[in-house]
Coordinates of C-alpha atoms in Angstrom, one line a residue:
Chain A
M1 CA 186.7 92.4 65.5
A2 CA 186.5 96.0 64.3
E3 CA 183.4 95.0 62.3
T4 CA 181.7 93.6 65.4
H5 CA 182.4 96.8 67.2
S6 CA 180.6 98.8 64.5
L7 CA 177.8 96.3 64.7
Q8 CA 177.3 97.1 68.4
D9 CA 177.4 100.8 67.6
I10 CA 174.7 100.4 65.0
R11 CA 172.6 98.6 67.7
Q12 CA 173.1 101.3 70.2
Q13 CA 172.6 104.3 67.9
A14 CA 170.2 103.1 65.3
T15 CA 166.5 102.6 66.0
V16 CA 164.7 99.5 65.1
A17 CA 162.3 100.1 62.2
A18 CA 160.8 96.6 62.1
K19 CA 161.4 93.0 62.9
V20 CA 160.8 90.2 60.4
F21 CA 160.3 86.6 61.6
I22 CA 161.1 83.6 59.5
Q23 CA 159.0 80.8 60.7
R24 CA 159.7 77.2 60.9
D25 CA 158.9 74.9 58.0
Y26 CA 157.3 71.7 59.2
T27 CA 156.7 70.0 55.9
S28 CA 159.5 67.5 56.5
G29 CA 158.3 66.7 60.0
T30 CA 159.8 67.8 63.3
M31 CA 163.2 68.5 61.9
C32 CA 164.4 72.0 62.4
Q33 CA 164.0 73.8 59.0
F34 CA 163.1 77.3 58.2
Q35 CA 160.9 78.7 55.5
T36 CA 162.9 80.0 52.5
K37 CA 160.1 82.4 51.4
F38 CA 161.5 85.8 50.9
P39 CA 159.7 88.3 53.2
T40 CA 158.4 91.5 51.5
E41 CA 159.9 93.8 54.1
L42 CA 163.4 92.9 53.0
E43 CA 162.8 93.5 49.3
T44 CA 164.4 96.9 49.4
R45 CA 167.3 95.8 51.6
I46 CA 168.8 92.6 50.3
D47 CA 169.0 90.4 47.3
K48 CA 166.5 87.5 47.3
Q49 CA 169.2 85.0 46.3
Q50 CA 171.5 86.1 49.1
F51 CA 168.7 85.6 51.6
E52 CA 167.7 82.2 50.3
E53 CA 171.3 81.1 50.3
T54 CA 171.6 82.0 54.0
V55 CA 168.4 80.2 55.0
R56 CA 169.3 77.2 53.0
T57 CA 172.7 76.9 54.5
L58 CA 171.2 77.2 58.0
N59 CA 168.7 74.5 57.1
N60 CA 171.5 72.2 56.0
L61 CA 173.4 72.8 59.1
Y62 CA 170.4 72.0 61.3
A63 CA 169.8 68.9 59.3
E64 CA 173.4 67.9 59.9
A65 CA 172.9 68.4 63.6
E66 CA 169.9 66.2 63.8
K67 CA 171.0 63.6 61.3
L68 CA 170.6 59.9 62.2
G69 CA 173.7 58.0 61.1
G70 CA 176.5 55.9 62.3
H71 CA 178.1 58.8 64.2
S72 CA 175.0 59.6 66.2
Y73 CA 174.3 55.9 67.0
L74 CA 177.8 55.4 68.2
E75 CA 177.6 58.5 70.4
G76 CA 174.2 57.3 71.7
C77 CA 175.4 53.9 72.6
L78 CA 178.6 55.1 74.2
A79 CA 176.7 57.6 76.2
C80 CA 174.2 55.0 77.4
L81 CA 177.1 52.7 78.4
T82 CA 178.8 55.4 80.4
A83 CA 175.4 56.3 82.0
Y84 CA 175.5 59.6 80.2
T85 CA 178.4 60.8 82.3
I86 CA 180.5 61.1 79.1
F87 CA 178.7 64.4 78.4
L88 CA 180.3 66.0 81.4
C89 CA 183.6 66.1 79.4
M90 CA 182.4 65.9 75.8
E91 CA 180.1 68.0 73.8
T92 CA 177.2 66.4 72.0
H93 CA 177.2 66.4 68.3
Y94 CA 174.2 68.8 68.3
E95 CA 176.1 71.3 70.4
K96 CA 179.1 71.2 68.1
V97 CA 176.9 72.0 65.1
L98 CA 175.2 74.7 67.0
K99 CA 178.6 76.4 67.5
K100 CA 179.2 76.1 63.8
I101 CA 175.8 77.8 63.2
A102 CA 176.6 80.6 65.6
K103 CA 179.9 81.2 63.8
Y104 CA 178.1 81.2 60.4
I105 CA 175.5 83.7 61.5
Q106 CA 178.1 86.0 63.0
E107 CA 180.0 85.8 59.7
Q108 CA 176.9 86.5 57.6
N109 CA 176.0 89.4 59.8
D110 CA 179.5 90.9 59.6
K111 CA 179.8 90.5 55.8
I112 CA 176.4 90.8 54.4
Y113 CA 173.6 91.9 56.7
A114 CA 175.2 94.6 58.9
P115 CA 176.3 96.7 56.0
R116 CA 172.7 96.7 54.8
G117 CA 171.3 97.7 58.2
L118 CA 170.0 94.2 59.0
L119 CA 170.8 91.9 61.9
L120 CA 170.2 88.2 62.1
T121 CA 169.5 86.7 65.5
D122 CA 170.6 83.2 66.1
P123 CA 167.5 81.0 66.2
I124 CA 168.7 79.2 69.3
E125 CA 168.1 82.5 71.2
R126 CA 164.5 82.3 70.2
G127 CA 164.1 78.6 71.1
L128 CA 164.6 77.5 67.5
R129 CA 161.2 78.9 66.6
V130 CA 162.1 81.7 64.3
I131 CA 165.0 83.5 62.6
E132 CA 164.5 87.1 63.8
I133 CA 165.8 89.7 61.4
T134 CA 166.0 93.2 62.8
I135 CA 165.7 96.0 60.3
F136 CA 167.4 99.1 61.4
E137 CA 166.3 102.5 60.2
D138 CA 168.1 103.5 57.1
R139 CA 169.9 106.6 58.3
S140 CA 173.4 107.8 58.0
T141 CA 175.2 109.0 61.2
G142 CA 175.4 112.7 61.8
S143 CA 172.0 113.7 60.5
G144 CA 169.7 115.0 63.2
R145 CA 166.1 113.8 63.7
Chain B
M22 CA 164.7 121.9 65.0
H23 CA 168.2 122.9 66.1
L24 CA 168.6 126.2 64.3
G25 CA 171.8 127.9 64.9
V26 CA 173.4 124.9 66.6
S27 CA 176.6 123.5 65.2
E28 CA 176.6 120.1 63.7
S29 CA 178.8 118.6 66.4
M30 CA 176.5 119.9 69.1
R31 CA 173.6 118.4 67.4
E32 CA 175.3 115.1 67.1
R33 CA 176.2 115.0 70.8
E34 CA 172.7 115.9 71.8
Y35 CA 171.3 113.3 69.5
S36 CA 173.5 110.6 70.8
Q37 CA 172.6 111.5 74.4
I38 CA 169.0 111.2 73.6
S39 CA 169.4 107.9 71.8
T40 CA 171.3 106.4 74.7
R41 CA 168.5 107.4 77.1
S42 CA 165.7 106.2 74.9
S43 CA 167.3 102.8 74.2
T44 CA 167.7 101.9 77.8
P45 CA 165.0 103.7 79.7
M46 CA 165.2 101.4 82.7
E47 CA 169.0 101.6 83.1
S48 CA 169.3 104.0 86.0
P49 CA 166.9 102.4 88.5
H50 CA 168.1 98.9 87.6
Q51 CA 171.8 99.6 87.5
K52 CA 172.2 98.7 91.2
R53 CA 170.1 95.6 90.9
V54 CA 172.0 92.3 90.9
L55 CA 171.5 90.5 87.6
R56 CA 169.1 87.6 88.0
K57 CA 169.4 84.3 86.2
K58 CA 166.8 83.3 83.7
W59 CA 165.5 80.4 85.7
Q60 CA 164.4 82.8 88.4
A61 CA 162.1 84.5 86.0
F62 CA 160.9 81.4 84.2
P63 CA 157.2 81.7 83.5
G64 CA 156.3 78.0 83.8
Q65 CA 155.3 76.1 86.9
N66 CA 158.6 74.3 87.3
K67 CA 160.9 74.2 90.3
F68 CA 164.6 74.8 90.0
Y69 CA 167.4 73.6 92.2
C70 CA 171.2 73.9 92.2
D71 CA 171.1 77.4 90.6
G72 CA 169.1 76.2 87.7
R73 CA 170.9 73.0 86.9
I74 CA 168.0 70.8 88.1
M75 CA 164.5 71.3 86.8
M76 CA 161.5 69.5 88.1
A77 CA 157.7 69.8 88.1
R78 CA 156.0 71.5 90.9
Q79 CA 154.5 68.4 92.6
T80 CA 157.4 66.2 93.6
G81 CA 155.8 64.1 96.4
V82 CA 155.3 61.0 94.3
F83 CA 158.9 61.2 93.0
Y84 CA 160.1 61.0 96.6
L85 CA 157.9 57.9 97.0
T86 CA 159.5 56.3 94.0
L87 CA 162.9 57.1 95.3
V88 CA 162.1 55.6 98.7
L89 CA 160.6 52.5 97.3
I90 CA 163.6 51.8 95.1
L91 CA 166.2 52.7 97.7
V92 CA 164.6 50.8 100.5
T93 CA 163.9 47.6 98.5
S94 CA 167.3 47.6 97.0
G95 CA 168.9 48.4 100.3
L96 CA 167.2 45.6 102.0
F97 CA 168.2 43.3 99.2
F98 CA 171.8 44.2 99.4
A99 CA 171.9 44.1 103.2
F100 CA 170.0 40.9 103.9
D101 CA 169.8 38.7 100.9
C102 CA 173.0 39.4 99.1
P103 CA 175.4 38.1 101.8
F104 CA 173.6 34.7 101.8
L105 CA 173.4 34.6 98.0
A106 CA 177.0 35.6 97.5
S107 CA 178.2 32.8 99.6
A108 CA 175.7 30.2 98.6
L109 CA 175.5 30.8 94.9
S110 CA 177.9 33.4 93.4
P111 CA 179.3 36.8 94.2
A112 CA 178.2 37.8 90.7
I113 CA 174.7 38.2 92.0
P114 CA 175.3 41.3 94.1
A115 CA 177.6 42.6 91.4
V116 CA 174.9 42.5 88.7
G117 CA 172.4 43.8 91.2
G118 CA 174.7 46.7 92.0
V119 CA 175.1 47.6 88.3
L120 CA 171.4 47.4 87.7
F121 CA 170.7 49.5 90.8
V122 CA 173.2 52.2 89.7
F123 CA 171.7 52.3 86.2
V124 CA 168.2 52.6 87.6
M125 CA 169.1 55.5 89.9
G126 CA 171.1 57.2 87.2
T127 CA 168.4 57.1 84.6
L128 CA 165.7 58.1 87.1
L129 CA 167.6 61.1 88.2
R130 CA 168.4 62.0 84.7
T131 CA 164.8 61.8 83.7
S132 CA 163.6 63.8 86.7
F133 CA 166.2 66.5 86.7
S134 CA 166.5 67.3 83.0
D135 CA 164.6 69.7 80.8
P136 CA 162.1 67.6 78.9
G137 CA 162.2 69.8 75.9
V138 CA 160.4 72.9 77.0
L139 CA 159.7 75.4 74.3
P140 CA 160.4 79.0 75.5
R141 CA 157.5 81.4 75.2
A142 CA 157.4 83.8 72.4
T143 CA 159.0 87.2 72.9
P144 CA 156.5 90.1 72.7
D145 CA 157.6 91.0 69.1
E146 CA 157.1 87.5 67.9
A147 CA 153.7 87.3 69.5
A148 CA 152.6 90.6 68.0
D149 CA 153.9 89.5 64.6
L150 CA 152.0 86.2 64.8
E151 CA 148.8 88.0 65.9
R152 CA 149.1 90.2 62.9
Q153 CA 149.5 87.3 60.6
I154 CA 146.5 85.5 62.1
D155 CA 144.3 88.6 61.8
V156 CA 145.3 88.9 58.2
A157 CA 144.5 85.3 57.5
N158 CA 141.2 85.5 59.3
G159 CA 140.2 88.8 57.8
S160 CA 139.9 91.0 60.9
S161 CA 136.4 90.3 62.1
S162 CA 134.9 92.1 65.0
G163 CA 133.0 90.6 67.9
G164 CA 129.6 89.4 67.0
F165 CA 130.4 86.3 65.0
R166 CA 133.1 83.8 65.9
P167 CA 136.4 84.0 64.2
P168 CA 137.8 80.6 63.2
P169 CA 140.1 78.8 65.8
R170 CA 143.7 79.4 65.5
T171 CA 145.1 76.4 63.7
K172 CA 147.5 76.0 60.9
E173 CA 147.5 72.9 58.6
V174 CA 150.8 71.4 57.4
L175 CA 151.4 68.6 55.1
I176 CA 154.0 66.2 56.6
N177 CA 155.0 63.3 54.5
G178 CA 151.6 63.3 52.8
Q179 CA 149.6 63.5 56.0
T180 CA 147.7 66.6 57.0
V181 CA 148.7 67.7 60.5
K182 CA 147.0 70.5 62.4
L183 CA 149.2 72.9 64.3
K184 CA 147.5 74.5 67.2
Y185 CA 148.1 78.0 68.6
C186 CA 149.0 77.9 72.2
F187 CA 147.5 80.9 74.0
T188 CA 149.8 80.6 77.0
C189 CA 153.0 80.4 75.1
K190 CA 151.8 82.5 72.1
I191 CA 153.3 80.2 69.6
F192 CA 152.0 77.8 67.0
R193 CA 153.0 74.5 68.6
P194 CA 155.4 72.4 66.4
P195 CA 154.0 69.0 65.4
R196 CA 154.0 66.5 68.3
A197 CA 154.4 69.3 70.9
S198 CA 151.8 69.7 73.5
H199 CA 151.2 72.0 76.4
C200 CA 151.4 70.4 79.8
S201 CA 148.9 72.1 82.1
L202 CA 150.7 70.9 85.2
C203 CA 154.0 72.5 84.3
D204 CA 152.4 75.2 82.2
N205 CA 154.9 74.7 79.4
C206 CA 154.8 73.6 75.8
V207 CA 157.0 70.5 75.5
E208 CA 158.4 69.2 72.3
R209 CA 157.4 65.6 71.4
F210 CA 155.3 65.5 74.5
D211 CA 154.8 62.0 75.8
H212 CA 153.1 62.5 79.1
H213 CA 153.6 64.1 82.5
C214 CA 154.8 61.5 84.9
P215 CA 154.3 62.2 88.6
W216 CA 156.4 59.1 89.5
V217 CA 159.5 60.9 88.1
G218 CA 158.2 64.3 89.0
N219 CA 158.6 65.7 85.5
C220 CA 157.2 65.8 82.0
V221 CA 158.5 63.2 79.6
G222 CA 159.3 64.8 76.3
R223 CA 161.9 64.9 73.5
R224 CA 165.0 65.4 75.7
N225 CA 164.3 62.9 78.4
Y226 CA 162.3 60.2 76.7
R227 CA 165.3 57.9 76.3
F228 CA 166.2 58.2 79.9
F229 CA 162.7 57.5 80.9
Y230 CA 162.6 54.4 78.7
M231 CA 165.9 53.2 80.1
F232 CA 164.7 53.8 83.6
I233 CA 161.5 51.7 83.2
L234 CA 163.4 49.0 81.3
S235 CA 166.2 48.7 83.9
L236 CA 163.7 49.0 86.7
S237 CA 161.8 46.0 85.2
F238 CA 165.0 44.0 85.1
L239 CA 165.9 45.1 88.7
T240 CA 162.5 44.2 90.0
I241 CA 162.4 40.8 88.4
F242 CA 166.0 40.3 89.5
I243 CA 165.3 41.1 93.1
F244 CA 162.0 39.1 93.1
A245 CA 163.7 36.0 91.6
F246 CA 166.7 36.1 94.0
V247 CA 164.7 36.8 97.1
I248 CA 162.5 33.8 96.3
T249 CA 165.7 31.8 95.7
H250 CA 167.1 32.9 99.0
V251 CA 164.0 31.9 100.9
I252 CA 163.8 28.6 99.1
L253 CA 167.5 27.8 99.8
R254 CA 167.1 28.8 103.4
S255 CA 163.9 26.8 103.9
Q256 CA 165.6 23.7 102.5
S257 CA 168.0 23.7 105.4
S258 CA 165.8 25.1 108.2
G259 CA 162.1 25.0 107.1
F260 CA 160.0 27.6 105.5
L261 CA 158.8 29.6 108.6
T262 CA 162.2 29.7 110.1
A263 CA 163.6 31.0 106.9
L264 CA 161.1 33.8 106.9
K265 CA 161.9 34.6 110.5
D266 CA 165.6 34.7 109.7
S267 CA 165.2 37.2 106.9
P268 CA 162.0 39.2 107.5
A269 CA 163.1 41.8 105.0
S270 CA 162.6 39.3 102.2
V271 CA 158.8 39.4 102.8
L272 CA 158.7 43.1 102.3
E273 CA 160.8 42.9 99.2
V274 CA 158.7 40.2 97.7
V275 CA 155.5 42.1 98.3
V276 CA 156.9 45.3 96.8
C277 CA 158.4 43.5 93.8
F278 CA 155.3 41.5 93.1
F279 CA 153.1 44.5 92.8
S280 CA 155.7 46.6 90.9
V281 CA 156.4 43.9 88.4
W282 CA 153.0 44.0 86.8
S283 CA 152.9 47.7 86.3
I284 CA 156.5 48.3 85.5
V285 CA 156.9 45.5 83.1
G286 CA 153.6 46.3 81.5
L287 CA 154.7 49.9 81.1
S288 CA 158.0 48.9 79.5
G289 CA 156.1 46.7 77.1
F290 CA 153.8 49.6 76.2
H291 CA 156.7 52.0 75.6
T292 CA 158.6 49.5 73.6
Y293 CA 155.5 49.3 71.3
L294 CA 155.4 53.1 71.2
I295 CA 159.1 53.4 70.3
S296 CA 158.9 50.8 67.6
S297 CA 156.0 52.6 66.0
N298 CA 157.4 56.0 66.7
Q299 CA 154.4 57.3 68.6
T300 CA 154.0 59.3 71.8
T301 CA 151.7 58.2 74.6
N302 CA 149.7 61.3 73.8
E303 CA 149.2 60.3 70.2
D304 CA 148.4 56.7 71.1
I305 CA 145.7 57.7 73.6
K306 CA 144.1 60.1 71.2
G307 CA 144.4 57.6 68.4
S308 CA 145.9 60.2 66.1
W309 CA 147.4 57.8 63.7
S310 CA 145.0 54.9 64.2
S311 CA 143.4 53.5 61.1
K312 CA 140.0 53.8 62.8
R313 CA 140.1 57.6 62.0
G314 CA 140.3 57.1 58.3
K315 CA 141.6 54.6 55.8
D316 CA 144.5 56.9 54.7
N317 CA 145.5 57.8 58.2
Y318 CA 149.1 56.8 59.0
N319 CA 151.9 58.0 61.2
P320 CA 154.0 60.4 59.1
Y321 CA 156.9 60.3 61.6
S322 CA 157.5 56.6 61.4
Y323 CA 160.6 55.6 59.5
G324 CA 158.9 52.4 58.2
N325 CA 160.9 49.8 60.1
I326 CA 161.1 49.0 63.7
F327 CA 164.9 49.1 64.0
T328 CA 165.2 52.7 62.6
N329 CA 162.3 53.8 64.8
C330 CA 164.0 52.5 67.9
C331 CA 167.4 54.0 66.9
A332 CA 165.7 57.3 66.2
A333 CA 164.1 57.4 69.6
L334 CA 167.0 56.1 71.7
C335 CA 170.2 57.0 69.8
S336 CA 169.3 60.2 67.9
P337 CA 171.4 63.3 68.7
L338 CA 170.3 64.8 72.0
P339 CA 169.1 68.3 71.4
P340 CA 170.3 70.9 73.8
S341 CA 167.9 72.7 76.2
L342 CA 166.1 75.6 74.5
I343 CA 165.6 77.5 77.7
D344 CA 168.8 79.0 78.9
R345 CA 168.3 78.4 82.6
R346 CA 171.5 79.6 84.0
G347 CA 172.1 82.6 81.7
F348 CA 171.7 86.1 83.1
I349 CA 168.7 88.2 82.3
Q350 CA 169.9 91.2 80.3
P351 CA 168.2 94.3 81.6
D352 CA 167.3 95.6 78.2
T353 CA 166.0 92.4 76.7
P354 CA 162.2 92.2 76.3
Q355 CA 160.9 89.3 78.3
P356 CA 158.0 87.2 77.0
A357 CA 154.8 89.0 77.9
P358 CA 152.9 87.1 80.6
P359 CA 149.5 85.8 79.4
T360 CA 147.4 88.0 81.6
N361 CA 148.9 91.1 80.0
G362 CA 147.7 90.6 76.5
I363 CA 149.2 93.9 75.4
T364 CA 152.6 92.9 74.0
M365 CA 154.9 95.7 75.1
Y366 CA 158.3 96.3 73.6
G367 CA 160.9 96.2 76.3
A368 CA 158.6 94.8 79.0
T369 CA 160.4 94.9 82.3
Q370 CA 161.3 91.9 84.3
S371 CA 158.6 92.6 86.9
Q372 CA 156.0 91.9 84.2
S373 CA 157.4 88.6 83.4
H374 CA 157.3 87.6 87.1
M375 CA 156.2 84.2 87.8
A376 CA 153.0 85.4 89.2
A377 CA 151.8 85.6 85.7
A378 CA 152.5 81.9 85.3
T379 CA 149.0 80.9 86.4
P380 CA 146.8 83.6 85.0
L381 CA 144.0 81.3 84.1
L382 CA 143.9 79.7 87.5
Q383 CA 144.1 82.8 89.5
S384 CA 141.6 84.8 87.6
E385 CA 139.1 82.0 87.7
P386 CA 136.9 83.4 90.4
V387 CA 136.4 86.6 88.5
M388 CA 134.2 85.3 85.8
M389 CA 132.6 82.0 86.8
S390 CA 131.2 82.6 90.2
D391 CA 127.9 81.0 89.3
E392 CA 129.0 78.1 87.2
P393 CA 131.7 76.1 89.0
S394 CA 130.8 72.6 88.2
L395 CA 130.5 72.3 84.4
P396 CA 133.8 71.6 82.7
G397 CA 133.1 73.5 79.6
R398 CA 131.8 76.6 81.4
T399 CA 134.7 76.5 83.8
S400 CA 137.1 76.6 81.0
L401 CA 135.3 79.4 79.3
G402 CA 135.1 81.5 82.4
A403 CA 138.7 81.0 83.2
A404 CA 139.8 81.6 79.7
C405 CA 137.9 84.9 79.5
A406 CA 139.3 86.0 82.7
S407 CA 142.8 85.5 81.5
L408 CA 142.5 88.2 78.9
P409 CA 143.2 91.8 79.6
L410 CA 140.3 93.3 81.5
G411 CA 140.3 96.4 79.3
Q412 CA 138.7 94.3 76.5
P413 CA 135.3 95.6 75.6
T414 CA 133.9 92.2 74.7
P415 CA 130.9 91.6 76.9
P416 CA 131.3 88.5 79.2
T417 CA 127.8 87.4 78.5
S418 CA 128.6 86.6 74.9
T419 CA 130.9 83.8 75.8
P420 CA 128.6 81.5 77.6
S421 CA 126.6 81.3 74.4
L422 CA 129.5 79.7 72.7
S423 CA 129.8 77.3 75.6
C424 CA 130.1 73.6 75.7
D425 CA 130.1 72.7 72.1
A426 CA 129.9 69.0 72.7
D427 CA 132.5 68.5 70.1
L428 CA 134.9 70.5 72.2
L429 CA 135.5 67.5 74.3
P430 CA 137.6 64.8 72.7
L431 CA 135.5 62.0 71.4
Q432 CA 137.2 59.3 73.3
G433 CA 135.4 60.0 76.5
N434 CA 138.3 61.3 78.4
H435 CA 136.3 64.1 79.8
V436 CA 138.0 63.5 83.0
E437 CA 140.8 65.8 81.8
G438 CA 138.3 68.6 81.0
Q439 CA 137.4 68.6 84.6
H440 CA 140.8 69.3 86.0
H441 CA 142.0 71.5 83.2
F442 CA 141.7 74.6 85.3
L443 CA 142.4 73.2 88.7
T444 CA 145.4 74.6 90.5
P445 CA 148.5 72.4 90.3
E446 CA 147.9 71.6 94.0
E447 CA 144.5 70.1 93.2
A448 CA 145.3 68.4 90.0
P449 CA 147.3 65.4 91.0
S450 CA 145.8 64.7 94.4
P451 CA 142.2 63.5 93.8
P452 CA 142.5 59.8 93.5
G453 CA 139.9 59.7 90.9
M454 CA 142.2 61.5 88.5
L455 CA 145.0 59.1 88.8
H456 CA 142.9 56.1 88.2
C457 CA 141.1 57.5 85.2
G458 CA 138.8 54.6 84.8
S459 CA 136.9 55.6 81.7
P460 CA 139.7 55.8 79.2
M461 CA 141.1 52.5 80.5
G462 CA 137.7 51.0 79.8
Q463 CA 138.4 51.3 76.2
G464 CA 140.3 48.1 76.4
H465 CA 143.7 49.4 76.0
P466 CA 145.7 46.4 74.9
H467 CA 148.9 47.1 76.6
G468 CA 148.1 46.3 80.2
H469 CA 148.6 49.8 81.4
A470 CA 148.6 49.7 85.2
P471 CA 146.0 51.8 87.0
G472 CA 148.6 53.4 89.2
H473 CA 150.2 55.0 86.2
G474 CA 147.1 56.9 85.2
V475 CA 149.0 60.0 84.4
P476 CA 149.2 59.7 80.6
F477 CA 145.5 60.4 80.4
Y478 CA 145.9 64.0 81.3
S479 CA 146.2 64.7 77.6
P480 CA 146.9 68.4 77.9
A481 CA 146.4 68.9 74.2
S482 CA 142.8 68.1 74.4
Q483 CA 142.4 70.6 77.1
D484 CA 143.9 73.3 75.1
S485 CA 141.4 72.7 72.3
L486 CA 138.7 73.3 74.9
H487 CA 140.5 76.4 75.8
E488 CA 141.0 77.8 72.4
D489 CA 137.5 77.0 71.2
S490 CA 136.2 78.8 74.2
V491 CA 138.1 81.9 73.4
R492 CA 136.6 82.1 70.0
G493 CA 134.1 84.7 71.0
L494 CA 136.8 87.1 71.9
V495 CA 138.4 89.0 69.1
K496 CA 141.9 89.9 69.8
L497 CA 144.3 89.1 72.6
S498 CA 146.5 92.1 72.1
S499 CA 145.4 95.6 71.4
V500 CA 148.6 96.3 69.4

């Protein structure tokens, strides 16, 4: 919690130097996947491996959310039989995975990205179009402008 | 800068400045009640129940659908069921009841849910995309046409073109299309259905299919049992007396008879679409038809019918991407409205006001006063007018790019081109639009009823008109 607090301080006090957008990768169809290409703006800030690992994990999580399998068929049939009223009390599989993703991004921000002056925005807040990475100005507190 | 000032003073001053600069609009807006996001939604949708219900702007036909179903079913339960329950079996009203509940449930679910609307790009995203497009095109200045904004992707070995949506400022994902009636990009866009008063897309396609399937069963059920009722009655008291005793039956038979052909035909058509994993939009345009090329195939199909059906009906239901009931944060930049091509950081809510939702339509009179009738020219004029008026590009340059005949889709559905820039009030009402005779004339094999002419709106083709017509203009944003 203390780390989140400092994250908000960074947001308030630091100015945004740039924003990088990781676009969607449509080569496997309409499934939600993001491009793992390392953007040049982040070269000075973060390790390429680290970044790719983050994006790959996100891609795997989204693939899990949209996976067609026994579990999703069962949920679909059950929902149909109950005239979809079952979703009033139960979360869909997709929503459960989205929560997992939100937690993962929060964790990545706290551990890896915030200390480097970067901030990942959850793609769901951008309509699953992009992963927005905000690059904050590299400046230590206390120095005047 | 701050000579002779102690470090702590400097820090305090600095932090004061930073607070002010980061939230410039805070003081005038502090007293304002936080609005919900649906109130500032840029599309042409209507919201009810505090954002829980989302429908298209024109809902007249939806009420007609509701009335037809309720009245016919009501008459059936009131007049035919008592006789049938006693003469044949009480299971008949029971089954009828279950079917009726299922039909209503799926209809309401289709009409009220978000079809899979893609939220518009934030100003930063739009600016970033613009930069990338300019870099890709090699920034050319007005005089010669820059290439249209498309991106090619290889999906399962098939080349698919992704188009840039000028309204939403995004590259549309594959299978997404922009609905001109709702003014939104919708994922896996099937068609805009006025009968349910909403678009049919990724999130409500299964409900739509369940609706038409159960409605087919209900219609056939009612038709069959009303006929049975009349026959049974006429066996004891003669045909005319039977009709006099239950006059409602005549109405029910008439309604059901005419509905059966269209609804059952539509169900059959959509069953075919589901089994081949196509959307109505793709089928009409023949995107994956072998007539386009020998190697043309549907990259989204899973290969077998069973998997395709399961994928369409039982796949995980994605959540709504537009947060309708969330509160608008005062310092969040809202997506820049299309009229204001300048993407501003921290655009205020007033700019994203819904007045910007129909920029193309409202600014029409500005440019095309002398060419109202030609579809191509209309779209050009309106498209030009949508751009910021500060643009130095001369309006006269655009008509020279006009009406490339290949702008209009080859399948002769130029009917859509005509109403591309009609206001939403005008678009559904002319009866000619709903019938859409010409595309039908292509011998569509699935018995598509004339009444359900809506699939032929094909908004994607209209957008190609639009984007080609804007080719003469260099940049949307001056950033």
